Short mmCIF file of C-alpha atoms in Angstrom, two decimals:
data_model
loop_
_atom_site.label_atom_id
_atom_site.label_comp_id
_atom_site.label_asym_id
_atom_site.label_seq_id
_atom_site.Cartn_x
_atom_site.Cartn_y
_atom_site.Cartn_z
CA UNK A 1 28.83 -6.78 21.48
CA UNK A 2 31.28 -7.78 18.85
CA UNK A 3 34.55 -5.76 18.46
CA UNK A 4 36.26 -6.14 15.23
CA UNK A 5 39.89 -7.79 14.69
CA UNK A 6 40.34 -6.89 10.81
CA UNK A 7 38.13 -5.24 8.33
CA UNK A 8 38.91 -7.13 4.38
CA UNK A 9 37.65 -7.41 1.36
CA UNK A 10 37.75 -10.95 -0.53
CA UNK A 11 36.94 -11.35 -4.40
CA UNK A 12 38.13 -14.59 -6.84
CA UNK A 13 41.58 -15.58 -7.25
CA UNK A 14 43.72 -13.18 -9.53
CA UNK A 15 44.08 -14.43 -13.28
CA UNK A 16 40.49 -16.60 -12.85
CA UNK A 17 37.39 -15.58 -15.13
CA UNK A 18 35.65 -13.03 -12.28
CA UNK A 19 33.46 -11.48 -14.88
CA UNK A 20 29.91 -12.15 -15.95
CA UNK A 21 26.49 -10.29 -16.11
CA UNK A 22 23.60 -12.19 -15.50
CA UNK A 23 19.78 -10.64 -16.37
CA UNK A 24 17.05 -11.17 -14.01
CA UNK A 25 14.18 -12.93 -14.59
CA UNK A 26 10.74 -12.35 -13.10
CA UNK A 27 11.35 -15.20 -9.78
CA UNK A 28 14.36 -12.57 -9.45
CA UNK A 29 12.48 -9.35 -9.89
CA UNK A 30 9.81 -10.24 -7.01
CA UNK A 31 12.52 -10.14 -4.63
CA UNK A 32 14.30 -6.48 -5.60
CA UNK A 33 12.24 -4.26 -3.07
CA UNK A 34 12.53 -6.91 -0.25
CA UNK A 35 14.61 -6.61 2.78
CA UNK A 36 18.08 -8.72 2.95
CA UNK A 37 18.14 -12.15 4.28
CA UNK A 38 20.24 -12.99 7.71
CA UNK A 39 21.51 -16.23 8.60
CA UNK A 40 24.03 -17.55 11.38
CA UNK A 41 25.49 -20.95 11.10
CA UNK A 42 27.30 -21.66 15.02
CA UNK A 43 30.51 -24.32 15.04
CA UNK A 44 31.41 -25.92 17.95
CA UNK A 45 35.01 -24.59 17.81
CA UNK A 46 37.11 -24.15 20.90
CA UNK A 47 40.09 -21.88 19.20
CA UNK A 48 41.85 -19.59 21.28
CA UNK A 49 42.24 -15.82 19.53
CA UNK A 50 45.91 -16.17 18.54
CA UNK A 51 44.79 -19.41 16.29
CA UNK A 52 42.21 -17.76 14.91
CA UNK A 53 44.02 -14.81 13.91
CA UNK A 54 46.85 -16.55 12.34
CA UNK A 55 45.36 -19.65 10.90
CA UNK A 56 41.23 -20.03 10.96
CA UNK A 57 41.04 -15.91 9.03
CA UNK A 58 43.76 -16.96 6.42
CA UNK A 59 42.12 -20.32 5.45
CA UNK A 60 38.94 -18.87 5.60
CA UNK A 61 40.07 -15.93 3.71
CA UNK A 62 41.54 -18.46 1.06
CA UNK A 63 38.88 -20.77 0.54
CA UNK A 64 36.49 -18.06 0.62
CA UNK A 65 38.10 -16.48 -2.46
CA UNK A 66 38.18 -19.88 -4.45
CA UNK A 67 34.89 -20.56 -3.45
CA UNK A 68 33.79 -17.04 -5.29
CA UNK A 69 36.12 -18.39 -8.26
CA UNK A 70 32.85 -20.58 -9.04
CA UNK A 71 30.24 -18.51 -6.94
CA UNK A 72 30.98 -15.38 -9.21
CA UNK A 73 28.17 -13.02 -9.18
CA UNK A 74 27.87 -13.19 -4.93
CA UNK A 75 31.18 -10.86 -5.34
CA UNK A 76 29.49 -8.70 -7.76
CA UNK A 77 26.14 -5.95 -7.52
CA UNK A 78 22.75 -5.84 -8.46
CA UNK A 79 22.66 -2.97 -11.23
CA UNK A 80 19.79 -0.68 -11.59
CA UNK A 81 19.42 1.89 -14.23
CA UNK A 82 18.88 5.64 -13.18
CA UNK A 83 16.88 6.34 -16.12
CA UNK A 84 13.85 4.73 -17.76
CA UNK A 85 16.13 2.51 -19.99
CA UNK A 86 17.55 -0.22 -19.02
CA UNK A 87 16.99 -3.13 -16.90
CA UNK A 88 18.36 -4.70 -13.56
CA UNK A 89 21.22 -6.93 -13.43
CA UNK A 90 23.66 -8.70 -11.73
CA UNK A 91 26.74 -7.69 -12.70
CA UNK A 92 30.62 -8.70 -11.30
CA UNK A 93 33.64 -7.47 -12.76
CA UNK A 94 37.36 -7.85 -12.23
CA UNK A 95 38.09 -6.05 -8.92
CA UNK A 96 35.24 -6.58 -7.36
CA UNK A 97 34.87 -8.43 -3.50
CA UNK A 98 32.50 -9.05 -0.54
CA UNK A 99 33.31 -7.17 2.77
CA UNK A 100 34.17 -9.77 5.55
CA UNK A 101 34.74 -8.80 9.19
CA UNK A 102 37.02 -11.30 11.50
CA UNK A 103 35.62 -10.33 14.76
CA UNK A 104 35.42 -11.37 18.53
CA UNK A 105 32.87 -11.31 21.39
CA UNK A 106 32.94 -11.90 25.46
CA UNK A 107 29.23 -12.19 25.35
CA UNK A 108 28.35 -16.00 26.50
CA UNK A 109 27.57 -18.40 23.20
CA UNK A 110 24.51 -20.47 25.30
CA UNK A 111 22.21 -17.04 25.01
CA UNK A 112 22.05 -17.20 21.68
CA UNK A 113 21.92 -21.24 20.41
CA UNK A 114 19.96 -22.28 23.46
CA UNK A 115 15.98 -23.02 23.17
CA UNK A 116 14.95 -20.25 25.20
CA UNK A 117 13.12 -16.71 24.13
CA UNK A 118 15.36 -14.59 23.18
CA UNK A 119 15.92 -10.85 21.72
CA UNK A 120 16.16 -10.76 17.95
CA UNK A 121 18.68 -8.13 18.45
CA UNK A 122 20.92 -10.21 20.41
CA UNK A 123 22.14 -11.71 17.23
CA UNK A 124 22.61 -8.89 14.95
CA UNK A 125 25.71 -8.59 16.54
CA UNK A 126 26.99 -11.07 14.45
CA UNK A 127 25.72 -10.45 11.24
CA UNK A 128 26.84 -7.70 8.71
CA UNK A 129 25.14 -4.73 7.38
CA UNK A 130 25.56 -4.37 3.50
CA UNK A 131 27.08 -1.49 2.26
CA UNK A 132 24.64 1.17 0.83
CA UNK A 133 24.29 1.50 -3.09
CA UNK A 134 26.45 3.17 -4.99
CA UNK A 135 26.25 5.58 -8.04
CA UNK A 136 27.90 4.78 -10.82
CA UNK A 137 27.24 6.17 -14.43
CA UNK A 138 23.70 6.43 -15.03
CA UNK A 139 23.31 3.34 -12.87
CA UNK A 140 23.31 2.63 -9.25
CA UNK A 141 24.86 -0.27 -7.70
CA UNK A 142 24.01 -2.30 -4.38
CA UNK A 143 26.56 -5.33 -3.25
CA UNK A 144 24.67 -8.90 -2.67
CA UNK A 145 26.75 -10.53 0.08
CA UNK A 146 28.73 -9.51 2.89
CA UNK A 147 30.01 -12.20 6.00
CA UNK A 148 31.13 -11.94 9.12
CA UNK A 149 33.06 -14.15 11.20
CA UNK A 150 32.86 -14.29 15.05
CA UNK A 151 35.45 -16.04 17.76
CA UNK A 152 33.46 -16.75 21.12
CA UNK A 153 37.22 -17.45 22.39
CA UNK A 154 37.58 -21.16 23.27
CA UNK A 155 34.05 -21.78 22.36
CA UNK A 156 32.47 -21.60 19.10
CA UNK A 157 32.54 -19.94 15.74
CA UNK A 158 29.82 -18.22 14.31
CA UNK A 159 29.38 -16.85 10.30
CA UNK A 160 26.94 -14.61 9.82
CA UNK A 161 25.61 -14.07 5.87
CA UNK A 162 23.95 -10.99 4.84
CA UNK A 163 22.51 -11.13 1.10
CA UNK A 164 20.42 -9.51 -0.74
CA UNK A 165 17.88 -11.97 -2.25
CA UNK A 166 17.61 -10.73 -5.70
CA UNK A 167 20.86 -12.81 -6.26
CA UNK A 168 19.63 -15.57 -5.51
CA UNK A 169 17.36 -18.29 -3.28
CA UNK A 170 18.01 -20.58 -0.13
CA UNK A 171 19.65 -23.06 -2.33
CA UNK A 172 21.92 -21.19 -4.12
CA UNK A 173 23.18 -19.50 -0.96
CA UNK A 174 22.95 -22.52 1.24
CA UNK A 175 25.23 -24.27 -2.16
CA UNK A 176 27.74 -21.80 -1.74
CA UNK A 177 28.00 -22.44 2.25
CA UNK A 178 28.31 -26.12 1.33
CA UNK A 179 30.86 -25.13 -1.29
CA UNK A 180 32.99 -22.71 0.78
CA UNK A 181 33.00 -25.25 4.01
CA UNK A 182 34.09 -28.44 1.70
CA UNK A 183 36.84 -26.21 0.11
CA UNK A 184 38.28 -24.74 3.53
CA UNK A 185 37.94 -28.07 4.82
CA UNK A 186 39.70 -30.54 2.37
CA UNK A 187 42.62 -27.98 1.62
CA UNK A 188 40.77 -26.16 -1.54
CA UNK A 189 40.57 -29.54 -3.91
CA UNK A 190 38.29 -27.72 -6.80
CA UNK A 191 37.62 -31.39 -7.90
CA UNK A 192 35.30 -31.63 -4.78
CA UNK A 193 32.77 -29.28 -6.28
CA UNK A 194 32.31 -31.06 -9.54
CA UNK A 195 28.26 -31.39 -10.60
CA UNK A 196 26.87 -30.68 -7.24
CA UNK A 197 27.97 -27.40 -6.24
CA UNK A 198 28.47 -26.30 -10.07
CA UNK A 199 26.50 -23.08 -10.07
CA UNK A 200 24.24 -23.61 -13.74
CA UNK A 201 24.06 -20.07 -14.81
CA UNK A 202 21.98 -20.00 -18.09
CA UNK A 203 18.80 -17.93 -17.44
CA UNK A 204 17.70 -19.13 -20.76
CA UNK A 205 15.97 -22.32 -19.17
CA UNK A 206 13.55 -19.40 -17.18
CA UNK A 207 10.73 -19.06 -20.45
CA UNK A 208 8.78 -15.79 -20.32
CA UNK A 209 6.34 -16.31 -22.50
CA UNK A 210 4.07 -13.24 -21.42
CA UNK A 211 6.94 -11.05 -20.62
CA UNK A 212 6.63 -10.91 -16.92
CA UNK A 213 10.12 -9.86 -16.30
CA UNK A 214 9.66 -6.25 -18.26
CA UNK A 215 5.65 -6.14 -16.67
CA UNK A 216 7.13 -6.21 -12.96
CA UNK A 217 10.14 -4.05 -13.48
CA UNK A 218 7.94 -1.50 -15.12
CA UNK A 219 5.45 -1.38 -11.98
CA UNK A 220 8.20 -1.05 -9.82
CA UNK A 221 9.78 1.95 -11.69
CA UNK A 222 6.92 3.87 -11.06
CA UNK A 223 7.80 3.98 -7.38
CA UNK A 224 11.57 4.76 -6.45
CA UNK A 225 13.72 1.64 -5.52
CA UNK A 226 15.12 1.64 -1.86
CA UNK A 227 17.96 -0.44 -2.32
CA UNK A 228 19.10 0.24 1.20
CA UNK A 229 19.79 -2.75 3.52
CA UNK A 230 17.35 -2.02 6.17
CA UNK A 231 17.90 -3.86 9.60
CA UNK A 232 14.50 -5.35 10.53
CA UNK A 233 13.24 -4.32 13.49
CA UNK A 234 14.70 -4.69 16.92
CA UNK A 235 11.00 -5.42 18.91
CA UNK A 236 11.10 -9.42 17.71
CA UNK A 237 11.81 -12.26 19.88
CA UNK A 238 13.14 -15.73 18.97
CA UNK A 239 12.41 -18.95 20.59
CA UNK A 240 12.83 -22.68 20.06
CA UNK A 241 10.47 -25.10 19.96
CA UNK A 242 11.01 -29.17 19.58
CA UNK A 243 8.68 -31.05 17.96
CA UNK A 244 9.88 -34.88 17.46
CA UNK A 245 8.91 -37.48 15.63
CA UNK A 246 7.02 -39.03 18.06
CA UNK A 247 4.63 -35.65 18.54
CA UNK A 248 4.30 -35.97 14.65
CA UNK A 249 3.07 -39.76 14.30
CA UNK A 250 0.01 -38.48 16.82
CA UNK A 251 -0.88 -35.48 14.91
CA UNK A 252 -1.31 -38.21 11.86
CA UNK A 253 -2.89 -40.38 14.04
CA UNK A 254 -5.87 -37.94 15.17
CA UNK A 255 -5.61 -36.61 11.63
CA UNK A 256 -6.86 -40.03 10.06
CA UNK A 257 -9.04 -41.27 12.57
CA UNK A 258 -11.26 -38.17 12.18
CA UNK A 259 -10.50 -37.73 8.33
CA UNK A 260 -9.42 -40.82 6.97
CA UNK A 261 -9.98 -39.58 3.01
CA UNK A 262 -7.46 -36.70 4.05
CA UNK A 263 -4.14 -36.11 1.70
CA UNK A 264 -1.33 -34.87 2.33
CA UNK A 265 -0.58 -35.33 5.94
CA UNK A 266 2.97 -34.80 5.96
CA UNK A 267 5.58 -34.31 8.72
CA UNK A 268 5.62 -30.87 7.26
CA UNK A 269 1.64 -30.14 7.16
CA UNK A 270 1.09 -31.26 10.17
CA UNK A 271 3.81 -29.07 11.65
CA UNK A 272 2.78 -25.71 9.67
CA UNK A 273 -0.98 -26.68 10.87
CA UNK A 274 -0.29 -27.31 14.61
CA UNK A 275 2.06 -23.85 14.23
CA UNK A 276 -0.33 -21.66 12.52
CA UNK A 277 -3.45 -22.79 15.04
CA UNK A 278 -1.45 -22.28 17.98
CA UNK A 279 -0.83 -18.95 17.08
CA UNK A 280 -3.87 -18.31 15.76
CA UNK A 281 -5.54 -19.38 19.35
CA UNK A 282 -2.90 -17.50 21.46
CA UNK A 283 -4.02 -13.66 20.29
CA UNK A 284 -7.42 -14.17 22.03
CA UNK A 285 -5.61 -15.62 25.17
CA UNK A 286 -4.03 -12.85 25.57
CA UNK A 287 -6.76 -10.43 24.95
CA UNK A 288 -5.85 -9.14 21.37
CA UNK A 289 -9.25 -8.08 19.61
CA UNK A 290 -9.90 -10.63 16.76
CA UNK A 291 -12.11 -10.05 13.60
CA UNK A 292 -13.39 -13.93 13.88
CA UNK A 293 -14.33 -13.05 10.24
CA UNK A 294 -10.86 -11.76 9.46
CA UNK A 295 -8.91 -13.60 6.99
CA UNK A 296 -5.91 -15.23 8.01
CA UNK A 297 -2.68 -16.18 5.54
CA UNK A 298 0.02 -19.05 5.76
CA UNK A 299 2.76 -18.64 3.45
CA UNK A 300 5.40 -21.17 2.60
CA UNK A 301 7.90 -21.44 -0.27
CA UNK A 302 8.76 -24.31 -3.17
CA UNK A 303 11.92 -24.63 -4.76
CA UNK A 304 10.17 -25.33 -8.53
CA UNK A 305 14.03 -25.89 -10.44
CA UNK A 306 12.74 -30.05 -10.52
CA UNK A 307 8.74 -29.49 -11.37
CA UNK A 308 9.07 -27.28 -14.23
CA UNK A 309 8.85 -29.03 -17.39
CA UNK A 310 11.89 -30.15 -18.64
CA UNK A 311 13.54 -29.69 -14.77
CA UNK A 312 15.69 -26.64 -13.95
CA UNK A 313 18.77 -28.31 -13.47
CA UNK A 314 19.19 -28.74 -9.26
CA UNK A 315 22.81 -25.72 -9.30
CA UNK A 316 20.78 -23.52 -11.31
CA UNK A 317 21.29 -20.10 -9.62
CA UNK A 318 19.41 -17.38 -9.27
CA UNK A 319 15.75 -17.06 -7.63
CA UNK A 320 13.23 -20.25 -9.07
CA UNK A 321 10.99 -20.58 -5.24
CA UNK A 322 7.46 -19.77 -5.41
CA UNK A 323 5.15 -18.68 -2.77
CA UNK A 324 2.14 -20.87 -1.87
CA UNK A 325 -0.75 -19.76 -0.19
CA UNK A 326 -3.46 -20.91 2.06
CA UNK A 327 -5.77 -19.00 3.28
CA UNK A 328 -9.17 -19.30 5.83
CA UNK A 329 -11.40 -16.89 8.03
CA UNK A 330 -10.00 -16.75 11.43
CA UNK A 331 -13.13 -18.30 13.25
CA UNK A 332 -12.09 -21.61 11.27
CA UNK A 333 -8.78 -21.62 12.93
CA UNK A 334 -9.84 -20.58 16.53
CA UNK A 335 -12.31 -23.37 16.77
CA UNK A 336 -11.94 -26.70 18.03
CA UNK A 337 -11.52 -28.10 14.55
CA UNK A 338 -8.65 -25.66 13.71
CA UNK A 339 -5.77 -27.55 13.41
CA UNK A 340 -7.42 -30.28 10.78
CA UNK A 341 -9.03 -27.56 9.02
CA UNK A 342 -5.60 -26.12 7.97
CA UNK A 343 -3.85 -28.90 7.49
CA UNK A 344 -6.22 -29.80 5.11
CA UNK A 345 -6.32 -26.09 3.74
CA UNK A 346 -1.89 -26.34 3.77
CA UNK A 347 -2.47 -29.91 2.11
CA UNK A 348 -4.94 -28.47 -0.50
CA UNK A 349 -2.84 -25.91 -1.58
CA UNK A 350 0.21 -28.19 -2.57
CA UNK A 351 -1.60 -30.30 -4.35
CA UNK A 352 -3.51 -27.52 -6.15
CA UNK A 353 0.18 -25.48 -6.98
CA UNK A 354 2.71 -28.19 -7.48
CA UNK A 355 2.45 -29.20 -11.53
CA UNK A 356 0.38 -25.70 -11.89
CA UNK A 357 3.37 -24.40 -14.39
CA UNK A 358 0.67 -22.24 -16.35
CA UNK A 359 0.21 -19.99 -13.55
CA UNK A 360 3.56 -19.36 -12.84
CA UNK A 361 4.05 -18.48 -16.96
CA UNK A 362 1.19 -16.36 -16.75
CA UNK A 363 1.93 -13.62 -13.74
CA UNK A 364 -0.74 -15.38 -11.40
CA UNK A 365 1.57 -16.09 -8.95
CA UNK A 366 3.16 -12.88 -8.52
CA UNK A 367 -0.50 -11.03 -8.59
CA UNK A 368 -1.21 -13.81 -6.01
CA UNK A 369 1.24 -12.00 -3.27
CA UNK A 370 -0.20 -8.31 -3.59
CA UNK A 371 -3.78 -10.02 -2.21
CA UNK A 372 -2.02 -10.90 0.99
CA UNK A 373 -2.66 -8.90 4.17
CA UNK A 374 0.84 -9.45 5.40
CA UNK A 375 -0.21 -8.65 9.36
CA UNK A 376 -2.39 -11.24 9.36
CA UNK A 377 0.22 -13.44 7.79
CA UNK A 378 2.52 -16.73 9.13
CA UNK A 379 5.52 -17.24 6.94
CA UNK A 380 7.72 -20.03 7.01
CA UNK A 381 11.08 -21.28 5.99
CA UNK A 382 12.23 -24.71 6.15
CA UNK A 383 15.39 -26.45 5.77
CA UNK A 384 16.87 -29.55 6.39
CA UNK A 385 20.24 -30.79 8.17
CA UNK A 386 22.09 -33.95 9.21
CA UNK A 387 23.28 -34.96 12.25
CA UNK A 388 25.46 -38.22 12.57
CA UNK A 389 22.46 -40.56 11.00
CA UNK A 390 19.85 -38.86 12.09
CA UNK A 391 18.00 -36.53 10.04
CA UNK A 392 16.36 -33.09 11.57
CA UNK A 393 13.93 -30.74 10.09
CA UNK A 394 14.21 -26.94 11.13
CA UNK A 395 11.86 -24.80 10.35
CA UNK A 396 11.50 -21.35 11.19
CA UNK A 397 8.43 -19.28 11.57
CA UNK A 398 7.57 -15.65 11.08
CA UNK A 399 4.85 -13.28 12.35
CA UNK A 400 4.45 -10.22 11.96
#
């Protein structure tokens, strides 16, 4: 457990521009009914509690709030009309903040970063619940970010983000991080966040052509809005599983002796193929009943801001990821031939999706999702990190 050390609320510097509404556009809408997105980021930090208390909070605290100077709508709400006029927004205004928690924890750090299974709950702990939506007039009003910060005393820091994902996609939140950390970390130099972490805020480069935007949010009227943060369920477990680049260079080496004419065999194909089989083939090992005519799903995301045509600039912020989908009977998977039939199946699907702009203009993505049986579904997020010179690839699965 986590006991709290101070409760706070942190908006933009006083005197700075902290206003701005921002409409949402359809790669935004998708995302209004979903539940919030949870992330921990762990520093190797041996601090004792005083230190924390009386320097870490206070630069955090400071950088944080500069951070939101250019990050404005994370300290804001997504607005929803009560009536049948209107549309969503994001929306921050002067006085508005983010909740952070400064907390602290005797539980031991290793049960939570090491590689072994472990229970989801175990880390939610150390990651904030967003407040419930408020009323306002006529419209009703649901915060987008809250943080909290853990001391494992003499150990490690963790941060814990809560967001809702209407405001916006991995790479705006993971440009913030990168934003916030430079700040607090070269003594709040603005000059450091010049182009690169420059949120682009002009939804005008998102064309709607066939008014998707006013299409979705009219389907979803016609069933009330929970705008609730939801905690996901506490029956998950996590584990860690290491796949190096070694393990990678055979799977393309069996690949192309058995299908030489094969494209895209990719570090990340071959990964999503070797996970999604291996799943696939572990429900009948342990004596789940399988349709072997069911369809299965394999869902991964694009960040489209560089293939549209012109290119969304790279700090645009907002939502602009779109779901790609491959899809097979489950007797393809199970069989001996599994794992090359969906890497070619993962393969096909990226090259089918990844200059298809029209069907992103014309709603066929979005239609695309509601033909998904998400319990038969493997979702995946992947993201990228440094260490020293040597690059790693995480990437985190999902089943239901």
């Amino acid at each position: 457990m986590a006991s709290v050390i101070e409760q706070c609320h942190v908006g933009p510097p006083p005197g700075s521009a902290a206003e701005l509404t921002l409409p949402l556009t359809y790669f935004d809408y998708v995302w209004l009914s979903f539940h919030r997105m949870r992330r921990i980021l762990f520093y190797k930090f041996p601090v004792s509690k005083s230190n924390f208390v009386q320097t870490i909070a206070p630069n955090l605290k400071d950088s944080l709030s500069l951070a939101l100077k250019h990050y404005i709508p994370l300290a804001g709400n997504v607005v929803c009309p009560l009536t049948s006029s209107g549309y969503p927004e994001l929306r921050c205004v002067t006085g508005d903040s983010i909740s952070v928690t400064f907390s602290e924890t005797d539980i031991h750090f290793n049960c939570l970063i090491g590689n072994d299974l472990r229970n989801a709950k175990d880390f939610y702990h150390f990651v904030p619940q967003l407040a419930g939506p408020r009323h306002g007039s006529r419209v009703q009003l649901a915060p987008v970010l809250a943080i909290e910060v853990t001391l494992f005393p003499n150990h490690i820091i963790s941060i814990g983000f809560t967001n809702y994902h209407v405001v916006g996609d991995g790479a705006t939140i993971v440009g913030f991080v990168r934003a916030w950390a430079l700040l607090n970390k070269f003594g709040r130099d603005e000059q450091l966040l010049a182009n690169e972490f420059t949120p682009f805020y002009d939804r005008s480069v998102i064309k709607d052509p066939h008014g998707q935007a006013m299409s979705i949010w009219d389907e979803m009227k016609k069933n009330k809005l929970d705008m609730r943060d939801i905690v996901t369920p506490s029956d998950k477990v996590r584990g860690t599983f290491t796949i190096t680049q070694d393990d990678i260079g055979k799977f393309k080496n069996l690949l192309l002796s058995r299908r030489p004419n094969l494209t895209h065999v990719t570090s990340f194909t071959v990964t999503c193929a070797y996970i999604w089989t291996c799943l696939i083939k572990s429900e009948a090992a342990i004596g789940e009943e399988i349709d072997e005519n069911g369809v299965e799903f394999f869902v991964f995301a694009a960040d489209w801001r560089a293939r549209f045509n012109p290119p969304l600039p790279p700090t645009y912020f907002g939502n602009c990821v779109l779901a790609y989908i491959a899809r097979t009977k489950h007797g393809d998977l199970a069989e001996k031939e599994g794992f090359i039939i969906a890497v070619e199946l993962i393969g096909e699907t990226i090259k089918k999706k990844m200059k298809d702009e029209e069907s992103i203009l014309n709603g066929e993505f979005s239609k695309e999702l509601n033909t998904v049986d998400w319990n038969r579904t493997v979702s995946v997020i992947c993201c990228r990190f440094w260490l020293g010179k040597t690059r790693k690839v995480r990437v985190r699965f999902y089943r239901q």
